[in-house]
mmCIF file of C-alpha atoms and ligand atoms in Angstrom:
data_model
loop_
_atom_site.group_PDB
_atom_site.id
_atom_site.type_symbol
_atom_site.label_atom_id
_atom_site.label_comp_id
_atom_site.label_asym_id
_atom_site.label_seq_id
_atom_site.Cartn_x
_atom_site.Cartn_y
_atom_site.Cartn_z
ATOM 1 C CA MET Q 1 8.534 -22.275 16.185
ATOM 2 C CA ARG Q 2 8.306 -22.027 12.714
ATOM 3 C CA LEU Q 3 10.421 -19.361 12.261
ATOM 4 C CA GLU Q 4 12.897 -20.051 15.591
ATOM 5 C CA GLY Q 5 16.625 -17.922 14.409
ATOM 6 C CA LYS Q 6 15.127 -16.083 11.410
ATOM 7 C CA LYS Q 7 15.059 -11.853 10.592
ATOM 8 C CA ALA Q 8 12.799 -10.537 10.028
ATOM 9 C CA LEU Q 9 11.866 -6.971 8.790
ATOM 10 C CA VAL Q 10 8.371 -5.701 9.299
ATOM 11 C CA THR Q 11 7.206 -2.304 7.823
ATOM 12 C CA GLY Q 12 4.938 -0.080 8.763
ATOM 13 C CA ALA Q 13 4.615 -1.200 12.575
ATOM 14 C CA GLY Q 14 4.800 0.756 14.356
ATOM 15 C CA SER Q 15 0.031 1.265 14.397
ATOM 16 C CA ILE Q 16 -1.888 -1.075 15.664
ATOM 17 C CA GLY Q 17 -2.453 -3.690 12.364
ATOM 18 C CA MET Q 18 -1.448 -6.277 10.630
ATOM 19 C CA GLY Q 19 1.784 -4.716 10.046
ATOM 20 C CA ARG Q 20 1.919 -5.189 14.209
ATOM 21 C CA ALA Q 21 0.661 -8.449 14.866
ATOM 22 C CA THR Q 22 2.378 -9.733 12.405
ATOM 23 C CA ALA Q 23 6.225 -8.846 13.624
ATOM 24 C CA LEU Q 24 4.231 -10.299 17.127
ATOM 25 C CA ALA Q 25 4.057 -13.557 16.087
ATOM 26 C CA PHE Q 26 6.323 -13.278 13.848
ATOM 27 C CA ALA Q 27 7.949 -13.477 17.410
ATOM 28 C CA ARG Q 28 6.549 -15.124 19.395
ATOM 29 C CA GLU Q 29 7.651 -18.306 16.494
ATOM 30 C CA GLY Q 30 11.466 -17.570 17.142
ATOM 31 C CA ALA Q 31 12.269 -15.147 14.904
ATOM 32 C CA ASP Q 32 14.024 -11.612 15.544
ATOM 33 C CA VAL Q 33 12.107 -8.714 14.279
ATOM 34 C CA ALA Q 34 12.537 -5.238 12.905
ATOM 35 C CA ILE Q 35 10.222 -2.842 13.669
ATOM 36 C CA HIS Q 36 9.826 0.001 10.955
ATOM 37 C CA TYR Q 37 7.291 2.970 12.195
ATOM 38 C CA HIS Q 38 7.491 5.881 10.604
ATOM 39 C CA SER Q 39 5.499 8.490 12.967
ATOM 40 C CA ARG Q 40 4.541 7.296 16.135
ATOM 41 C CA PRO Q 41 7.712 6.092 17.889
ATOM 42 C CA GLU Q 42 6.177 4.787 20.841
ATOM 43 C CA VAL Q 43 3.391 2.184 19.842
ATOM 44 C CA ALA Q 44 6.976 0.277 18.062
ATOM 45 C CA GLU Q 45 8.513 1.076 21.200
ATOM 46 C CA GLU Q 46 6.030 -0.891 23.333
ATOM 47 C CA LEU Q 47 6.205 -3.037 21.012
ATOM 48 C CA ARG Q 48 9.677 -3.569 21.563
ATOM 49 C CA ARG Q 49 9.906 -4.100 24.546
ATOM 50 C CA GLU Q 50 7.089 -6.577 24.376
ATOM 51 C CA ILE Q 51 9.039 -8.673 22.140
ATOM 52 C CA GLU Q 52 12.341 -8.740 24.969
ATOM 53 C CA ASP Q 53 10.357 -8.923 27.740
ATOM 54 C CA ALA Q 54 8.207 -11.892 26.672
ATOM 55 C CA GLY Q 55 11.876 -13.836 28.470
ATOM 56 C CA THR Q 56 12.139 -16.278 24.547
ATOM 57 C CA GLY Q 57 15.414 -13.935 23.877
ATOM 58 C CA ARG Q 58 13.663 -12.515 20.719
ATOM 59 C CA ARG Q 59 15.490 -9.466 20.092
ATOM 60 C CA ALA Q 60 13.516 -6.659 18.817
ATOM 61 C CA CYS Q 61 15.111 -3.010 17.195
ATOM 62 C CA CYS Q 62 12.115 -0.148 15.980
ATOM 63 C CA LEU Q 63 13.929 1.594 12.805
ATOM 64 C CA GLY Q 64 12.302 5.283 12.060
ATOM 65 C CA ALA Q 65 11.508 6.406 8.714
ATOM 66 C CA ASP Q 66 9.069 7.759 5.691
ATOM 67 C CA LEU Q 67 8.677 5.031 2.886
ATOM 68 C CA SER Q 68 7.586 8.259 0.320
ATOM 69 C CA THR Q 69 10.914 8.114 -1.073
ATOM 70 C CA ALA Q 70 13.068 5.215 -2.641
ATOM 71 C CA ALA Q 71 16.550 6.344 -1.222
ATOM 72 C CA ALA Q 72 14.094 6.038 2.378
ATOM 73 C CA CYS Q 73 13.169 2.019 1.536
ATOM 74 C CA ARG Q 74 16.457 1.323 0.895
ATOM 75 C CA ASP Q 75 18.382 2.770 3.644
ATOM 76 C CA LEU Q 76 15.742 0.942 6.216
ATOM 77 C CA VAL Q 77 16.159 -1.944 3.933
ATOM 78 C CA ASP Q 78 19.956 -1.586 4.313
ATOM 79 C CA GLU Q 79 19.539 -0.449 8.202
ATOM 80 C CA ALA Q 80 18.203 -3.741 9.507
ATOM 81 C CA ARG Q 81 20.011 -6.687 7.607
ATOM 82 C CA GLU Q 82 22.842 -4.181 9.368
ATOM 83 C CA ARG Q 83 21.347 -4.029 13.121
ATOM 84 C CA LEU Q 84 19.329 -7.708 12.353
ATOM 85 C CA GLY Q 85 23.019 -9.029 11.020
ATOM 86 C CA GLY Q 86 20.972 -10.798 8.082
ATOM 87 C CA LEU Q 87 17.216 -10.489 6.227
ATOM 88 C CA ASP Q 88 15.603 -14.017 5.704
ATOM 89 C CA ILE Q 89 12.474 -11.966 5.485
ATOM 90 C CA LEU Q 90 10.346 -9.041 4.566
ATOM 91 C CA VAL Q 91 6.752 -7.911 5.115
ATOM 92 C CA THR Q 92 5.639 -4.754 3.598
ATOM 93 C CA ALA Q 93 2.561 -3.010 5.229
ATOM 94 C CA ALA Q 94 2.813 0.287 5.376
ATOM 95 C CA ALA Q 95 1.160 1.828 2.471
ATOM 96 C CA THR Q 96 -1.510 4.753 3.176
ATOM 97 C CA ILE Q 97 -4.864 5.673 0.954
ATOM 98 C CA VAL Q 98 -6.665 7.661 -0.470
ATOM 99 C CA ARG Q 99 -10.574 7.143 -0.665
ATOM 100 C CA LYS Q 100 -12.741 9.967 -2.842
ATOM 101 C CA PRO Q 101 -14.022 9.142 -6.351
ATOM 102 C CA ILE Q 102 -11.315 8.976 -9.009
ATOM 103 C CA LEU Q 103 -13.112 11.680 -10.838
ATOM 104 C CA ASP Q 104 -12.011 14.032 -8.290
ATOM 105 C CA PHE Q 105 -8.241 13.420 -6.944
ATOM 106 C CA THR Q 106 -5.532 15.459 -7.150
ATOM 107 C CA ASP Q 107 -2.297 14.612 -8.858
ATOM 108 C CA GLU Q 108 -1.019 14.869 -5.489
ATOM 109 C CA GLU Q 109 -2.467 12.657 -3.860
ATOM 110 C CA TRP Q 110 -2.132 10.119 -6.074
ATOM 111 C CA ASP Q 111 1.900 11.089 -5.969
ATOM 112 C CA ARG Q 112 0.690 10.466 -2.660
ATOM 113 C CA LEU Q 113 -0.188 7.055 -2.918
ATOM 114 C CA MET Q 114 2.285 5.560 -6.097
ATOM 115 C CA ASP Q 115 5.343 7.076 -3.861
ATOM 116 C CA LEU Q 116 4.875 5.059 -0.402
ATOM 117 C CA ASN Q 117 2.335 2.868 -1.926
ATOM 118 C CA LEU Q 118 4.276 1.939 -5.336
ATOM 119 C CA ARG Q 119 7.229 3.014 -5.347
ATOM 120 C CA GLY Q 120 8.011 2.219 -1.650
ATOM 121 C CA THR Q 121 6.916 -1.505 -2.597
ATOM 122 C CA PHE Q 122 9.311 -1.886 -5.485
ATOM 123 C CA ALA Q 123 12.114 0.280 -3.532
ATOM 124 C CA CYS Q 124 11.687 -1.827 -0.018
ATOM 125 C CA ILE Q 125 11.777 -5.676 -2.071
ATOM 126 C CA THR Q 126 14.267 -5.686 -4.350
ATOM 127 C CA GLN Q 127 16.075 -4.179 -1.611
ATOM 128 C CA ALA Q 128 15.627 -6.837 0.479
ATOM 129 C CA ALA Q 129 16.233 -9.494 -2.583
ATOM 130 C CA ARG Q 130 19.388 -8.721 -3.621
ATOM 131 C CA HIS Q 131 21.334 -8.657 -0.529
ATOM 132 C CA MET Q 132 19.314 -11.709 0.296
ATOM 133 C CA LYS Q 133 20.608 -13.310 -3.551
ATOM 134 C CA ASN Q 134 24.685 -11.806 -2.559
ATOM 135 C CA ASP Q 135 23.711 -12.816 0.460
ATOM 136 C CA GLY Q 136 22.603 -17.371 -0.420
ATOM 137 C CA THR Q 137 19.578 -15.949 2.196
ATOM 138 C CA LYS Q 138 16.775 -18.446 0.797
ATOM 139 C CA GLY Q 139 14.541 -15.557 1.500
ATOM 140 C CA ARG Q 140 11.372 -14.925 2.358
ATOM 141 C CA ILE Q 141 9.096 -11.124 0.593
ATOM 142 C CA ILE Q 142 5.355 -10.891 2.003
ATOM 143 C CA VAL Q 143 3.620 -7.619 0.393
ATOM 144 C CA TYR Q 144 -0.054 -6.745 2.189
ATOM 145 C CA GLY Q 145 -2.000 -6.358 -1.071
ATOM 146 C CA SER Q 146 -5.017 -5.159 -0.814
ATOM 147 C CA VAL Q 147 -8.427 -7.420 -1.957
ATOM 148 C CA VAL Q 148 -9.186 -3.715 -4.566
ATOM 149 C CA GLN Q 149 -5.434 -5.106 -5.632
ATOM 150 C CA GLN Q 150 -9.055 -7.221 -7.857
ATOM 151 C CA ALA Q 151 -11.754 -5.886 -7.189
ATOM 152 C CA ALA Q 152 -12.702 -2.356 -8.787
ATOM 153 C CA LYS Q 153 -14.533 -0.724 -5.633
ATOM 154 C CA PRO Q 154 -15.754 3.671 -6.112
ATOM 155 C CA LEU Q 155 -13.526 5.789 -3.913
ATOM 156 C CA GLN Q 156 -10.917 3.566 -3.828
ATOM 157 C CA VAL Q 157 -9.786 3.174 -7.447
ATOM 158 C CA GLY Q 158 -6.409 5.166 -7.049
ATOM 159 C CA TYR Q 159 -5.218 2.767 -3.883
ATOM 160 C CA GLY Q 160 -6.385 -0.886 -5.710
ATOM 161 C CA VAL Q 161 -4.007 0.691 -8.738
ATOM 162 C CA SER Q 162 -1.332 0.949 -6.101
ATOM 163 C CA LYS Q 163 -1.722 -2.608 -5.290
ATOM 164 C CA ALA Q 164 -2.384 -3.911 -7.953
ATOM 165 C CA GLY Q 165 0.581 -2.339 -9.249
ATOM 166 C CA ALA Q 166 2.382 -3.705 -6.073
ATOM 167 C CA ALA Q 167 0.497 -7.780 -6.413
ATOM 168 C CA HIS Q 168 1.176 -7.345 -9.861
ATOM 169 C CA LEU Q 169 5.827 -6.247 -9.345
ATOM 170 C CA ALA Q 170 5.962 -9.085 -6.497
ATOM 171 C CA ARG Q 171 4.907 -11.788 -8.606
ATOM 172 C CA GLY Q 172 7.579 -10.285 -11.422
ATOM 173 C CA LEU Q 173 10.371 -10.604 -8.692
ATOM 174 C CA ALA Q 174 9.437 -13.850 -7.444
ATOM 175 C CA VAL Q 175 9.851 -15.323 -11.424
ATOM 176 C CA GLU Q 176 12.927 -12.834 -11.399
ATOM 177 C CA VAL Q 177 14.474 -14.733 -8.289
ATOM 178 C CA ALA Q 178 13.329 -17.981 -7.711
ATOM 179 C CA ALA Q 179 16.179 -19.890 -9.127
ATOM 180 C CA HIS Q 180 17.556 -17.859 -6.229
ATOM 181 C CA GLY Q 181 15.225 -20.137 -3.308
ATOM 182 C CA ILE Q 182 13.644 -16.659 -2.937
ATOM 183 C CA THR Q 183 9.983 -16.430 -2.440
ATOM 184 C CA VAL Q 184 7.346 -13.497 -3.018
ATOM 185 C CA ASN Q 185 3.735 -13.136 -2.553
ATOM 186 C CA ILE Q 186 1.061 -11.920 -1.668
ATOM 187 C CA ILE Q 187 -1.843 -11.332 0.391
ATOM 188 C CA ALA Q 188 -5.169 -9.418 -0.344
ATOM 189 C CA PRO Q 189 -6.784 -8.545 3.328
ATOM 190 C CA GLY Q 190 -10.278 -7.277 3.318
ATOM 191 C CA PRO Q 191 -11.965 -4.618 5.257
ATOM 192 C CA ILE Q 192 -10.552 -5.490 8.910
ATOM 193 C CA LEU Q 193 -10.546 -3.128 12.017
ATOM 194 C CA THR Q 194 -6.937 -1.839 12.214
ATOM 195 C CA ASP Q 195 -5.661 2.194 12.290
ATOM 196 C CA PHE Q 196 -5.661 2.031 9.038
ATOM 197 C CA ASN Q 197 -9.424 2.608 8.315
ATOM 198 C CA ARG Q 198 -10.106 3.021 12.028
ATOM 199 C CA ASP Q 199 -11.956 6.721 12.201
ATOM 200 C CA THR Q 200 -14.581 4.567 10.354
ATOM 201 C CA LEU Q 201 -14.370 1.059 10.821
ATOM 202 C CA ALA Q 202 -15.244 1.353 14.637
ATOM 203 C CA ASP Q 203 -19.404 2.041 14.184
ATOM 204 C CA PRO Q 204 -20.579 0.004 14.684
ATOM 205 C CA LYS Q 205 -23.225 1.296 12.607
ATOM 206 C CA ILE Q 206 -21.108 1.919 9.418
ATOM 207 C CA ALA Q 207 -19.234 -1.842 10.192
ATOM 208 C CA ALA Q 208 -22.587 -3.250 9.460
ATOM 209 C CA GLU Q 209 -22.945 -1.906 5.562
ATOM 210 C CA ARG Q 210 -19.793 -2.843 5.238
ATOM 211 C CA ALA Q 211 -20.030 -6.038 6.586
ATOM 212 C CA LYS Q 212 -22.851 -6.596 4.322
ATOM 213 C CA ASP Q 213 -20.429 -7.052 1.071
ATOM 214 C CA ILE Q 214 -18.647 -9.938 3.092
ATOM 215 C CA PRO Q 215 -19.862 -13.538 2.381
ATOM 216 C CA MET Q 216 -18.868 -14.348 6.111
ATOM 217 C CA GLY Q 217 -20.784 -10.920 7.079
ATOM 218 C CA ARG Q 218 -17.839 -9.719 8.960
ATOM 219 C CA ILE Q 219 -15.146 -7.073 9.713
ATOM 220 C CA GLY Q 220 -11.592 -8.975 9.316
ATOM 221 C CA ARG Q 221 -10.062 -9.113 13.015
ATOM 222 C CA VAL Q 222 -5.491 -9.149 12.886
ATOM 223 C CA GLU Q 223 -5.636 -12.336 14.131
ATOM 224 C CA ASP Q 224 -7.086 -13.462 10.244
ATOM 225 C CA VAL Q 225 -5.119 -12.067 8.241
ATOM 226 C CA VAL Q 226 -1.681 -13.122 9.753
ATOM 227 C CA GLU Q 227 -1.270 -16.885 10.363
ATOM 228 C CA ALA Q 228 -0.920 -16.350 6.277
ATOM 229 C CA ALA Q 229 2.455 -14.439 6.483
ATOM 230 C CA LEU Q 230 3.306 -16.825 9.363
ATOM 231 C CA TYR Q 231 2.313 -19.687 6.170
ATOM 232 C CA PHE Q 232 4.281 -17.640 3.584
ATOM 233 C CA ALA Q 233 7.547 -17.472 5.524
ATOM 234 C CA SER Q 234 7.729 -20.583 7.766
ATOM 235 C CA PRO Q 235 9.467 -23.813 6.092
ATOM 236 C CA ALA Q 236 5.525 -25.171 4.487
ATOM 237 C CA ALA Q 237 5.921 -22.452 1.827
ATOM 238 C CA ALA Q 238 9.211 -23.075 0.701
ATOM 239 C CA TYR Q 239 7.599 -24.120 -3.564
ATOM 240 C CA THR Q 240 4.729 -21.513 -2.929
ATOM 241 C CA THR Q 241 6.045 -18.275 -4.909
ATOM 242 C CA GLY Q 242 4.016 -15.717 -6.963
ATOM 243 C CA VAL Q 243 1.139 -16.351 -4.696
ATOM 244 C CA THR Q 244 -2.093 -13.995 -3.374
ATOM 245 C CA ILE Q 245 -3.577 -15.057 -0.426
ATOM 246 C CA PHE Q 246 -7.672 -13.437 0.524
ATOM 247 C CA CYS Q 247 -8.374 -13.264 3.993
ATOM 248 C CA ASP Q 248 -11.264 -11.043 2.659
ATOM 249 C CA GLY Q 249 -14.444 -13.487 4.363
ATOM 250 C CA GLY Q 250 -15.061 -13.867 0.446
ATOM 251 C CA PHE Q 251 -14.527 -10.281 -0.543
ATOM 252 C CA VAL Q 252 -14.286 -11.274 -3.766
ATOM 253 C CA LEU Q 253 -16.213 -13.915 -4.820
ATOM 254 C CA PRO Q 254 -19.086 -12.037 -6.326
HETATM 255 N N1 NAP A 301 -7.454 -2.563 7.396
HETATM 256 C C1 NAP A 301 -7.680 -3.332 5.919
HETATM 257 O O1 NAP A 301 -9.049 -3.091 6.026
HETATM 258 C C2 NAP A 301 -6.930 -3.331 4.735
HETATM 259 C C3 NAP A 301 -6.740 -3.661 4.145
HETATM 260 C C4 NAP A 301 -7.084 -4.612 3.376
HETATM 261 C C5 NAP A 301 -5.403 -3.682 2.697
HETATM 262 N N2 NAP A 301 -4.879 -3.380 3.275
HETATM 263 C C6 NAP A 301 -3.355 -3.188 3.756
HETATM 264 O O2 NAP A 301 -2.470 -3.873 5.036
HETATM 265 C C7 NAP A 301 -1.375 -3.435 5.285
HETATM 266 C C8 NAP A 301 -1.610 -2.434 7.061
HETATM 267 O O3 NAP A 301 -2.492 -1.590 7.439
HETATM 268 P P1 NAP A 301 -3.530 -2.023 7.876
HETATM 269 O O4 NAP A 301 -5.159 -2.135 7.992
HETATM 270 O O5 NAP A 301 -3.236 -2.954 9.265
HETATM 271 O O6 NAP A 301 -2.806 -0.206 9.343
HETATM 272 P P2 NAP A 301 -1.724 -0.147 9.959
HETATM 273 O O7 NAP A 301 -1.705 -0.619 11.036
HETATM 274 O O8 NAP A 301 -2.336 1.634 10.243
HETATM 275 O O9 NAP A 301 -1.140 0.050 9.352
HETATM 276 C C9 NAP A 301 0.439 1.369 8.148
HETATM 277 C C10 NAP A 301 1.304 0.997 8.487
HETATM 278 O O10 NAP A 301 1.786 2.049 7.596
HETATM 279 C C11 NAP A 301 2.596 3.191 7.688
HETATM 280 N N3 NAP A 301 2.887 5.050 6.760
HETATM 281 C C12 NAP A 301 1.791 5.634 6.573
HETATM 282 N N4 NAP A 301 2.571 6.428 5.108
HETATM 283 C C13 NAP A 301 3.696 6.244 6.404
HETATM 284 C C14 NAP A 301 5.236 7.188 5.235
HETATM 285 N N5 NAP A 301 4.556 7.578 4.341
HETATM 286 N N6 NAP A 301 5.746 6.151 4.884
HETATM 287 C C15 NAP A 301 5.867 4.931 6.003
HETATM 288 N N7 NAP A 301 4.937 4.435 6.243
HETATM 289 C C16 NAP A 301 3.675 4.894 6.633
HETATM 290 C C17 NAP A 301 1.566 3.564 8.525
HETATM 291 O O11 NAP A 301 2.272 4.387 9.651
HETATM 292 P P3 NAP A 301 1.629 6.046 10.756
HETATM 293 O O12 NAP A 301 -0.168 5.741 11.005
HETATM 294 O O13 NAP A 301 1.964 6.048 11.424
HETATM 295 O O14 NAP A 301 1.917 6.388 10.000
HETATM 296 C C18 NAP A 301 1.573 2.261 9.929
HETATM 297 O O15 NAP A 301 1.912 1.663 10.964
HETATM 298 C C19 NAP A 301 -1.530 -1.410 4.334
HETATM 299 O O16 NAP A 301 -0.430 -1.942 2.878
HETATM 300 C C20 NAP A 301 -2.925 -1.525 4.153
HETATM 301 O O17 NAP A 301 -2.541 -0.988 2.488
HETATM 302 C C21 NAP A 301 -5.535 -3.327 5.107
#
């Protein structure tokens, strides 16, 4: 039980993806979890039941919010802390993507990416850090970035900018809160089959084509990623901050 008695908020956990898998893994390791969802309360509720019915005594609650405004993000973090009775861990997995050439981007599409992926991350992680500092909690903040925070890929430039910004923000915050024992780290997945890209990657032909860019030769699974989140949240990572773990089968290497 690496997270016995810890209290964690995971954003973007109300879908079949890495947020959900992270929340479940945290609960299995002994944490109580606030499950943030956006548009599908029934998926979050099913996860809540799965955690509470496991018979381990772990508690979970579901909190719905559109995180495209800073105020909604801060309210979510405040509410999670209140419902859980404290906040030891924040994971930000909520994000959106617009796949198209940057020359064709509309202002609205640019704003949609930056509002959620960059400002949303900013508002969530700074509010969590504020609470952790004031509460004297040696907290853990974990940001889901992406391989495209580093690799410039066609059709993903706008998304990549939002993820690069969030990753830089996380590293900067890591420096500012290090003296309080709070860590801020980043997980950068490569292509992973989730609700985020099920429309394309569920097609074996498209998956095989994408896998050609991955030295390990296959699309990732959520199980390939959650262990990194568990590590960053665990006591073993108390002296590790501002770090990015790429869970990508070698995607960023060539
Ligand atoms: N899958 C990949 O290949 C991949 C690769 C690199 C990085 N990532 C990153 O990994 C993280 C998790 O993604 P995932 O692949 O696991 O997919 P996912 O489960 O679909 O996660 C994205 C979450 O963001 C939520 N969301 C979307 N718009 C929102 C809004 N306006 N306000 C609040 N929440 C909103 C979604 O909720 P709804 O579905 O209800 O809208 C969903 O729960 C994301 O940060 C993503 O950028 C994914």
